[in-house]
PDB file of C-alpha atoms in Angstrom:
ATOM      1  CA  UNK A  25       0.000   0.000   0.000  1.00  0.00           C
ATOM      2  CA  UNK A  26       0.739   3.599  -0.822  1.00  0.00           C
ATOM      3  CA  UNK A  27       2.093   5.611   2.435  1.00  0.00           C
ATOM      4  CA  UNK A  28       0.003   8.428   3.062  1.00  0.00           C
ATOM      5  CA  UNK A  29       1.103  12.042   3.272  1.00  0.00           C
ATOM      6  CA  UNK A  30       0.428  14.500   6.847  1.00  0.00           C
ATOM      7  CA  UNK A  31      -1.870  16.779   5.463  1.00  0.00           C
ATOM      8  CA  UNK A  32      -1.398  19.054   8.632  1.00  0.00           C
ATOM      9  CA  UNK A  33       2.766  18.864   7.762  1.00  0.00           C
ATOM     10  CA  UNK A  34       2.229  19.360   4.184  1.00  0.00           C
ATOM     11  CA  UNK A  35       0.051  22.633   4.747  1.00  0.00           C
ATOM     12  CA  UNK A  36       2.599  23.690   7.502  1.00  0.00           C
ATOM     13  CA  UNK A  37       6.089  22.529   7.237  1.00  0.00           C
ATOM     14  CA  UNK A  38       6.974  23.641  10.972  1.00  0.00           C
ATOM     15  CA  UNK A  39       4.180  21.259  12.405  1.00  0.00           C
ATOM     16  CA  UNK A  40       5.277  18.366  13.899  1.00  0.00           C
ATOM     17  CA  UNK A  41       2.933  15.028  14.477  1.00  0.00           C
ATOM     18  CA  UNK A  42       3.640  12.013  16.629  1.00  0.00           C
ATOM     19  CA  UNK A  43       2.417   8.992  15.318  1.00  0.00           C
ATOM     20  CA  UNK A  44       1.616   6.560  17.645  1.00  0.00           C
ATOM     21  CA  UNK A  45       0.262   3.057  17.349  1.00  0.00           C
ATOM     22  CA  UNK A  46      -0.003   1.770  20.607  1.00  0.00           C
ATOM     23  CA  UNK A  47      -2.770  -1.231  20.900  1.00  0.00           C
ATOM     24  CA  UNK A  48      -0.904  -2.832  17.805  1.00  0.00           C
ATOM     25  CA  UNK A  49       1.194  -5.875  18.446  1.00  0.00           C
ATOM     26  CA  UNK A  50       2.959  -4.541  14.731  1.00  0.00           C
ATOM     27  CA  UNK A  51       4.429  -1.001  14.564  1.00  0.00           C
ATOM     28  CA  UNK A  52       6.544  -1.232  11.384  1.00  0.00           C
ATOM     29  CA  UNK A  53       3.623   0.479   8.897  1.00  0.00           C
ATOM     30  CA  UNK A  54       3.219   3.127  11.696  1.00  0.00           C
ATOM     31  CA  UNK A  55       7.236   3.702  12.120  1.00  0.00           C
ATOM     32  CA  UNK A  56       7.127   3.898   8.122  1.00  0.00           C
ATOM     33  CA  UNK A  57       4.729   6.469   8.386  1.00  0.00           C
ATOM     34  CA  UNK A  58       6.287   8.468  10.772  1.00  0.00           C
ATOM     35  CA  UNK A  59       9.674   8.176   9.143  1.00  0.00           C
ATOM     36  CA  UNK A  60       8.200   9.171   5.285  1.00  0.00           C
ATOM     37  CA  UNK A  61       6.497  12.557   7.145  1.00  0.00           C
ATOM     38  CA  UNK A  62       9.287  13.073   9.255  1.00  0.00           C
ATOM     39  CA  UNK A  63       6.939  12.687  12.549  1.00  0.00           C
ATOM     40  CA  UNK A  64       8.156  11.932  15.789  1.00  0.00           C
ATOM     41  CA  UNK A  65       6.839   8.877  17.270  1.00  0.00           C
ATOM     42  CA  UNK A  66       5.438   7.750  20.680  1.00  0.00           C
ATOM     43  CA  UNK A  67       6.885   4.836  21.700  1.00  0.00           C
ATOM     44  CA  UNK A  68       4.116   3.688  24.404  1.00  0.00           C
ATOM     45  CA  UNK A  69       4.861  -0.045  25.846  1.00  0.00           C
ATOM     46  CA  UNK A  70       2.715   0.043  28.854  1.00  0.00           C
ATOM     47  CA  UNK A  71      -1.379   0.921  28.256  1.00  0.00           C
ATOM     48  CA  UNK A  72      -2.862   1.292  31.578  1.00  0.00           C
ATOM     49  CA  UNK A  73      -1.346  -1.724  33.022  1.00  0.00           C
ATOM     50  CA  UNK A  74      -1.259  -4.180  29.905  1.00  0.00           C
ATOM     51  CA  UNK A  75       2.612  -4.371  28.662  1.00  0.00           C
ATOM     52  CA  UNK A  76       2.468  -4.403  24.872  1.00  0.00           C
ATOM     53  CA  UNK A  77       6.350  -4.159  24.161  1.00  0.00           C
ATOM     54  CA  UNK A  78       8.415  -3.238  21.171  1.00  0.00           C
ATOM     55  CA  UNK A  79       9.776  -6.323  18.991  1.00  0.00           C
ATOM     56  CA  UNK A  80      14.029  -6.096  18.869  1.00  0.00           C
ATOM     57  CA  UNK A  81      13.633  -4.750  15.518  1.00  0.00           C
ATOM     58  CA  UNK A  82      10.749  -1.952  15.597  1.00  0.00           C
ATOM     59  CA  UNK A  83      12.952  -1.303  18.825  1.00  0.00           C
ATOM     60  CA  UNK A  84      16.079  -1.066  16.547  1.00  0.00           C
ATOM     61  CA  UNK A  85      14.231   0.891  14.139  1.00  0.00           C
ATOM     62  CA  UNK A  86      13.413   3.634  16.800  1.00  0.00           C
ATOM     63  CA  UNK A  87      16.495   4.196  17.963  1.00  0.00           C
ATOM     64  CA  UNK A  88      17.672   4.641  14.400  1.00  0.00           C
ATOM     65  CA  UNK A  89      15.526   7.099  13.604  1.00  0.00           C
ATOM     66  CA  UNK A  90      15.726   9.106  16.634  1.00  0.00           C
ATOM     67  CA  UNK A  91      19.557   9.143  16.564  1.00  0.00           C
ATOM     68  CA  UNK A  92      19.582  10.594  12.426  1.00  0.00           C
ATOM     69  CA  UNK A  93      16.440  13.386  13.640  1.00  0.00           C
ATOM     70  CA  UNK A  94      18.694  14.130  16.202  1.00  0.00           C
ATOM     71  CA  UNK A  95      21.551  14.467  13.951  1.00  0.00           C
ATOM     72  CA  UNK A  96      19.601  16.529  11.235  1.00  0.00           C
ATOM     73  CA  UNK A  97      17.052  18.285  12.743  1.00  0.00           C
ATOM     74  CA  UNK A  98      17.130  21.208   9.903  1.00  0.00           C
ATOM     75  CA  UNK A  99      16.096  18.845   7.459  1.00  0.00           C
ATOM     76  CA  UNK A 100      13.146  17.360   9.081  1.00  0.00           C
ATOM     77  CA  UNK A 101      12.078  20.969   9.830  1.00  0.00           C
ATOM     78  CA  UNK A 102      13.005  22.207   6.239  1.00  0.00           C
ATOM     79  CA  UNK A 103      10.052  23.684   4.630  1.00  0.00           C
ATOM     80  CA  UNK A 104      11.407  21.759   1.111  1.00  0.00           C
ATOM     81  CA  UNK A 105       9.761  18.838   2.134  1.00  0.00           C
ATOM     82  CA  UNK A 106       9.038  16.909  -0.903  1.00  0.00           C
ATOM     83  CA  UNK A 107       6.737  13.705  -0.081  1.00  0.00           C
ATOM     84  CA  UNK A 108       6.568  10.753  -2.658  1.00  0.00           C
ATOM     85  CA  UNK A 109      10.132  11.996  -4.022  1.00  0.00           C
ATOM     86  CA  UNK A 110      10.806   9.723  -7.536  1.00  0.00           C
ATOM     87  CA  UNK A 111      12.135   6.116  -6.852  1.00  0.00           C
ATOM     88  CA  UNK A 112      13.362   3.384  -8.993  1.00  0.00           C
ATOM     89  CA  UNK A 113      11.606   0.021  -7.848  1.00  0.00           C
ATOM     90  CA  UNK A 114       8.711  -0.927  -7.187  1.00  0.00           C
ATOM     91  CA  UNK A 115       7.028  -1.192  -3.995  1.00  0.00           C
ATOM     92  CA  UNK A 116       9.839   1.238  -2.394  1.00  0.00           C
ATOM     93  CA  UNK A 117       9.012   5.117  -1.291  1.00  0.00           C
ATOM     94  CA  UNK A 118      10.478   8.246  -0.797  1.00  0.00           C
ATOM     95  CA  UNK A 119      10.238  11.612   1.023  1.00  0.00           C
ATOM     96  CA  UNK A 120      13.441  14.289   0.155  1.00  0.00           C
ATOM     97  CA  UNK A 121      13.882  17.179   2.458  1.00  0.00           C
ATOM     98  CA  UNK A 122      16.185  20.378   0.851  1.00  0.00           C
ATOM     99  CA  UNK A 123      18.380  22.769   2.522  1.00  0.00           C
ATOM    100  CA  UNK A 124      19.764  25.547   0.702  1.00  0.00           C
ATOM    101  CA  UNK A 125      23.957  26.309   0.757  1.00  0.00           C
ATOM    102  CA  UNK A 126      23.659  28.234   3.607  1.00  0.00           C
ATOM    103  CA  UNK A 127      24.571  27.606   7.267  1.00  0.00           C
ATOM    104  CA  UNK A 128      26.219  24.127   8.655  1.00  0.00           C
ATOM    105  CA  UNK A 129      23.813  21.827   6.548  1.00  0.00           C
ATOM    106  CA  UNK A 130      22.939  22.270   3.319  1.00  0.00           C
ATOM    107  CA  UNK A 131      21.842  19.390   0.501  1.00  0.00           C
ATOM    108  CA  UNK A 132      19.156  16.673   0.167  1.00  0.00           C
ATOM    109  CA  UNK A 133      18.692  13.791   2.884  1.00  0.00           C
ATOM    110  CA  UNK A 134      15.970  11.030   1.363  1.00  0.00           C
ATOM    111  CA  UNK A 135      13.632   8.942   4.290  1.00  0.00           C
ATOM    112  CA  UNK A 136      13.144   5.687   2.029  1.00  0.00           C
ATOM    113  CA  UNK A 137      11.000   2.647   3.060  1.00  0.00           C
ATOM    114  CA  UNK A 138      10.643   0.001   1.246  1.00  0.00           C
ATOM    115  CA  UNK A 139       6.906  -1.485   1.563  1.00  0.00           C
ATOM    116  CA  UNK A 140       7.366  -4.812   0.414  1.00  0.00           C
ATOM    117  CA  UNK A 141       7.889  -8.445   2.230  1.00  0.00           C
ATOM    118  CA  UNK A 142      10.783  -8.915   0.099  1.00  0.00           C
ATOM    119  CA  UNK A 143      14.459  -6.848   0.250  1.00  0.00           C
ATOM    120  CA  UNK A 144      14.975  -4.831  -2.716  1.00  0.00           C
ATOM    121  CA  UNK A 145      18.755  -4.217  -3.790  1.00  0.00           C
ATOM    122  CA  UNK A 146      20.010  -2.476  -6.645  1.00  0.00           C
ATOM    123  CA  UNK A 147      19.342   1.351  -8.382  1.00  0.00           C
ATOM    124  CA  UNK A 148      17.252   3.003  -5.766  1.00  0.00           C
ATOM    125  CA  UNK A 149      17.615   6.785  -6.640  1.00  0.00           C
ATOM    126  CA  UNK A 150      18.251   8.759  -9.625  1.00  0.00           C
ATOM    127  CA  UNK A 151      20.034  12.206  -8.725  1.00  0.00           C
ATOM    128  CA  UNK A 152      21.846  15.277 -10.197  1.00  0.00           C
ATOM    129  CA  UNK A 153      24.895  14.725  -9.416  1.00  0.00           C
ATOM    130  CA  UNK A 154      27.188  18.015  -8.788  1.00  0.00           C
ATOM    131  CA  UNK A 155      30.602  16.222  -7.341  1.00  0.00           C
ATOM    132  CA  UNK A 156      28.888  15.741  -3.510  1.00  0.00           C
ATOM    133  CA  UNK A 157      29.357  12.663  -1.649  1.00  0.00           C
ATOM    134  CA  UNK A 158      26.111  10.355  -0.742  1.00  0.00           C
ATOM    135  CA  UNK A 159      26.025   8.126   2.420  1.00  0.00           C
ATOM    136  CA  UNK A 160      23.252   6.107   3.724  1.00  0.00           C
ATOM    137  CA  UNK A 161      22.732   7.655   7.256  1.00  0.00           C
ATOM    138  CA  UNK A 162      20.758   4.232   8.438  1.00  0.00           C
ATOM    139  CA  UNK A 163      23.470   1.991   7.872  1.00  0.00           C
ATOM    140  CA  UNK A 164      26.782   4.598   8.218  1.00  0.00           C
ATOM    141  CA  UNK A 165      28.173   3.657   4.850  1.00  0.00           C
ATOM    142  CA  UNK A 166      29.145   5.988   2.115  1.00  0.00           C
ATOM    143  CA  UNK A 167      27.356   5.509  -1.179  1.00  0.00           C
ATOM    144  CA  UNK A 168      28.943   6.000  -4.900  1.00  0.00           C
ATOM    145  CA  UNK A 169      26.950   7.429  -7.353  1.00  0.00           C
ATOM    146  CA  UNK A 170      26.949   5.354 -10.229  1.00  0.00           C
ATOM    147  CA  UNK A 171      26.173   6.241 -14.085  1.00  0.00           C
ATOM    148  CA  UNK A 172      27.375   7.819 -17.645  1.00  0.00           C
ATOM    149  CA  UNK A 173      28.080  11.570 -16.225  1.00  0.00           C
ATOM    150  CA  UNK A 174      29.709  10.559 -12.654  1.00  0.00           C
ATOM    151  CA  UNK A 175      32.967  11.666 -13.917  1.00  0.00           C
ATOM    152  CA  UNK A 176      31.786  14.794 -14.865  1.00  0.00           C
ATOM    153  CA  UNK A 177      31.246  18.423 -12.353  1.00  0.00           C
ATOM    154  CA  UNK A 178      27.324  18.134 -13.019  1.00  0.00           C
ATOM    155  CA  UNK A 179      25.081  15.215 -14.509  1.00  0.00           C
ATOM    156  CA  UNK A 180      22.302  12.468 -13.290  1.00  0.00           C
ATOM    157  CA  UNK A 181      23.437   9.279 -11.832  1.00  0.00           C
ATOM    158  CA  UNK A 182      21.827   6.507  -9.768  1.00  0.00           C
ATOM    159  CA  UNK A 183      22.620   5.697  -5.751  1.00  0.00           C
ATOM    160  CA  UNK A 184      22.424   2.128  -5.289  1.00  0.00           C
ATOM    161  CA  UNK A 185      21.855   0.458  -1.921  1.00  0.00           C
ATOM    162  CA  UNK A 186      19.946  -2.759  -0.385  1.00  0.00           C
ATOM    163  CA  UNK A 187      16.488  -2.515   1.684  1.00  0.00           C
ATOM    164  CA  UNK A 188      15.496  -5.414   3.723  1.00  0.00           C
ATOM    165  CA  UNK A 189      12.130  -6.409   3.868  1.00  0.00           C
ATOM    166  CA  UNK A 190       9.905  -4.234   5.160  1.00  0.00           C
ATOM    167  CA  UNK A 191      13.388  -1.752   5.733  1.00  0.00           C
ATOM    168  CA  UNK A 192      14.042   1.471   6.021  1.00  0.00           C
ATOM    169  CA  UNK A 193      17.115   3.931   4.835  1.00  0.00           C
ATOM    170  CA  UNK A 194      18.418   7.303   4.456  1.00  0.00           C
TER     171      UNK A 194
END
C-alpha cells in the first residue's frame, strides 16, 4: 500500500505530528509512516497496566531514527519537504527534504522505506549529481553514485543500496 502524506505537515512545514500506534502488536507500517512525514513517534509499551512491548527490531528501528532526527534536525524541519520523491523500484518510497547552501547543513537527505515483504537491492535513486558525496545515514556507509556523467562536475546518476524487507534507509 501507498504511504500516506500528513496533510497538517504538508500545509505547515513547521508542524510536527507524533504517530503513535499503541494497541498494535505490529508497529513497522506506523514507524514507516512516521519516518516518510518526518513525525516523531510515541513509543508507548505500557497501556494502563497491559505491557504491549516493542519487537528487537521496531525497537532497533526507533532508535535509528531518533539518533539521524537528532543528527539533522534542519532537514526534518526544512520547509522543502518533498513527499513521494521519484524512486526506482517498485514497492519502495520516498520523502526528500532540501536545505539551501547556507549555514552548517545544506543538501538533500531522502527517508526511504521500502513497503514490500521482500528486500529490494540495486538502483534506488536517480540524482543530479554536482561532485557531492552520498552516504546512507541508516546503515553509516558511504554511497557512490553510479552512471554515464559521474565523472563529470554536473550530470544524473543513480545511488544504489539494499532494503530489507519491510526496511528502512536514508
Amino acid at each position: 500500500p501507498i504511504p500516506g502524506v500528513d496533510r497538517y505537515r504538508w500545509i505547515e512545514p513547521r508542524f510536527m505530528r507524533h504517530v503513535t500506534s499503541r494497541e498494535s502488536p505490529f508497529r513497522l507500517e506506523a514507524l514507516q509512516a512516521a519516518w516518510l512525514n518526518g513525525a516523531g513517534f510515541l513509543a508507548w509499551e505500557n497501556l494502563f497496566g497491559f505491557w504491549n512491548p516493542f519487537s528487537p527490531r521496531e525497537a532497533e528501528i526507533l532508535r535509528r531514527m531518533a539518533m539521524i532526527y537528532r543528527a539533522i534536525p534542519e532537514f526534518v524541519r526544512s520547509k522543502t519537504w518533498e513527499p513521494h520523491a521519484p524512486v526506482l523500484q517498485k514497492g519502495v518510497f520516498a520523502s526528500r527534504w532540501t536545505l539551501p547552501n547556507s549555514g552548517p547543513y545544506s543538501g538533500n537527505i531522502w527517508t526511504v522505506v521500502n513497503r514490500t515483504d521482500r528486500p529490494v537491492t540495486g538502483a534506488q535513486l536517480s540524482i543530479v549529481y554536482q561532485g557531492q558525496r552520498y552516504y546512507n545515514l541508516w546503515t553509516g556507509e558511504e554511497l557512490e553514485p553510479e552512471g554515464p556523467t559521474v565523472g563529470r562536475k554536473s550530470g544524473k546518476a543513480v545511488l544504489s543500496f539494499a532494503l530489507e524487507a519491510q526496511g528502512f534507509a536514508a
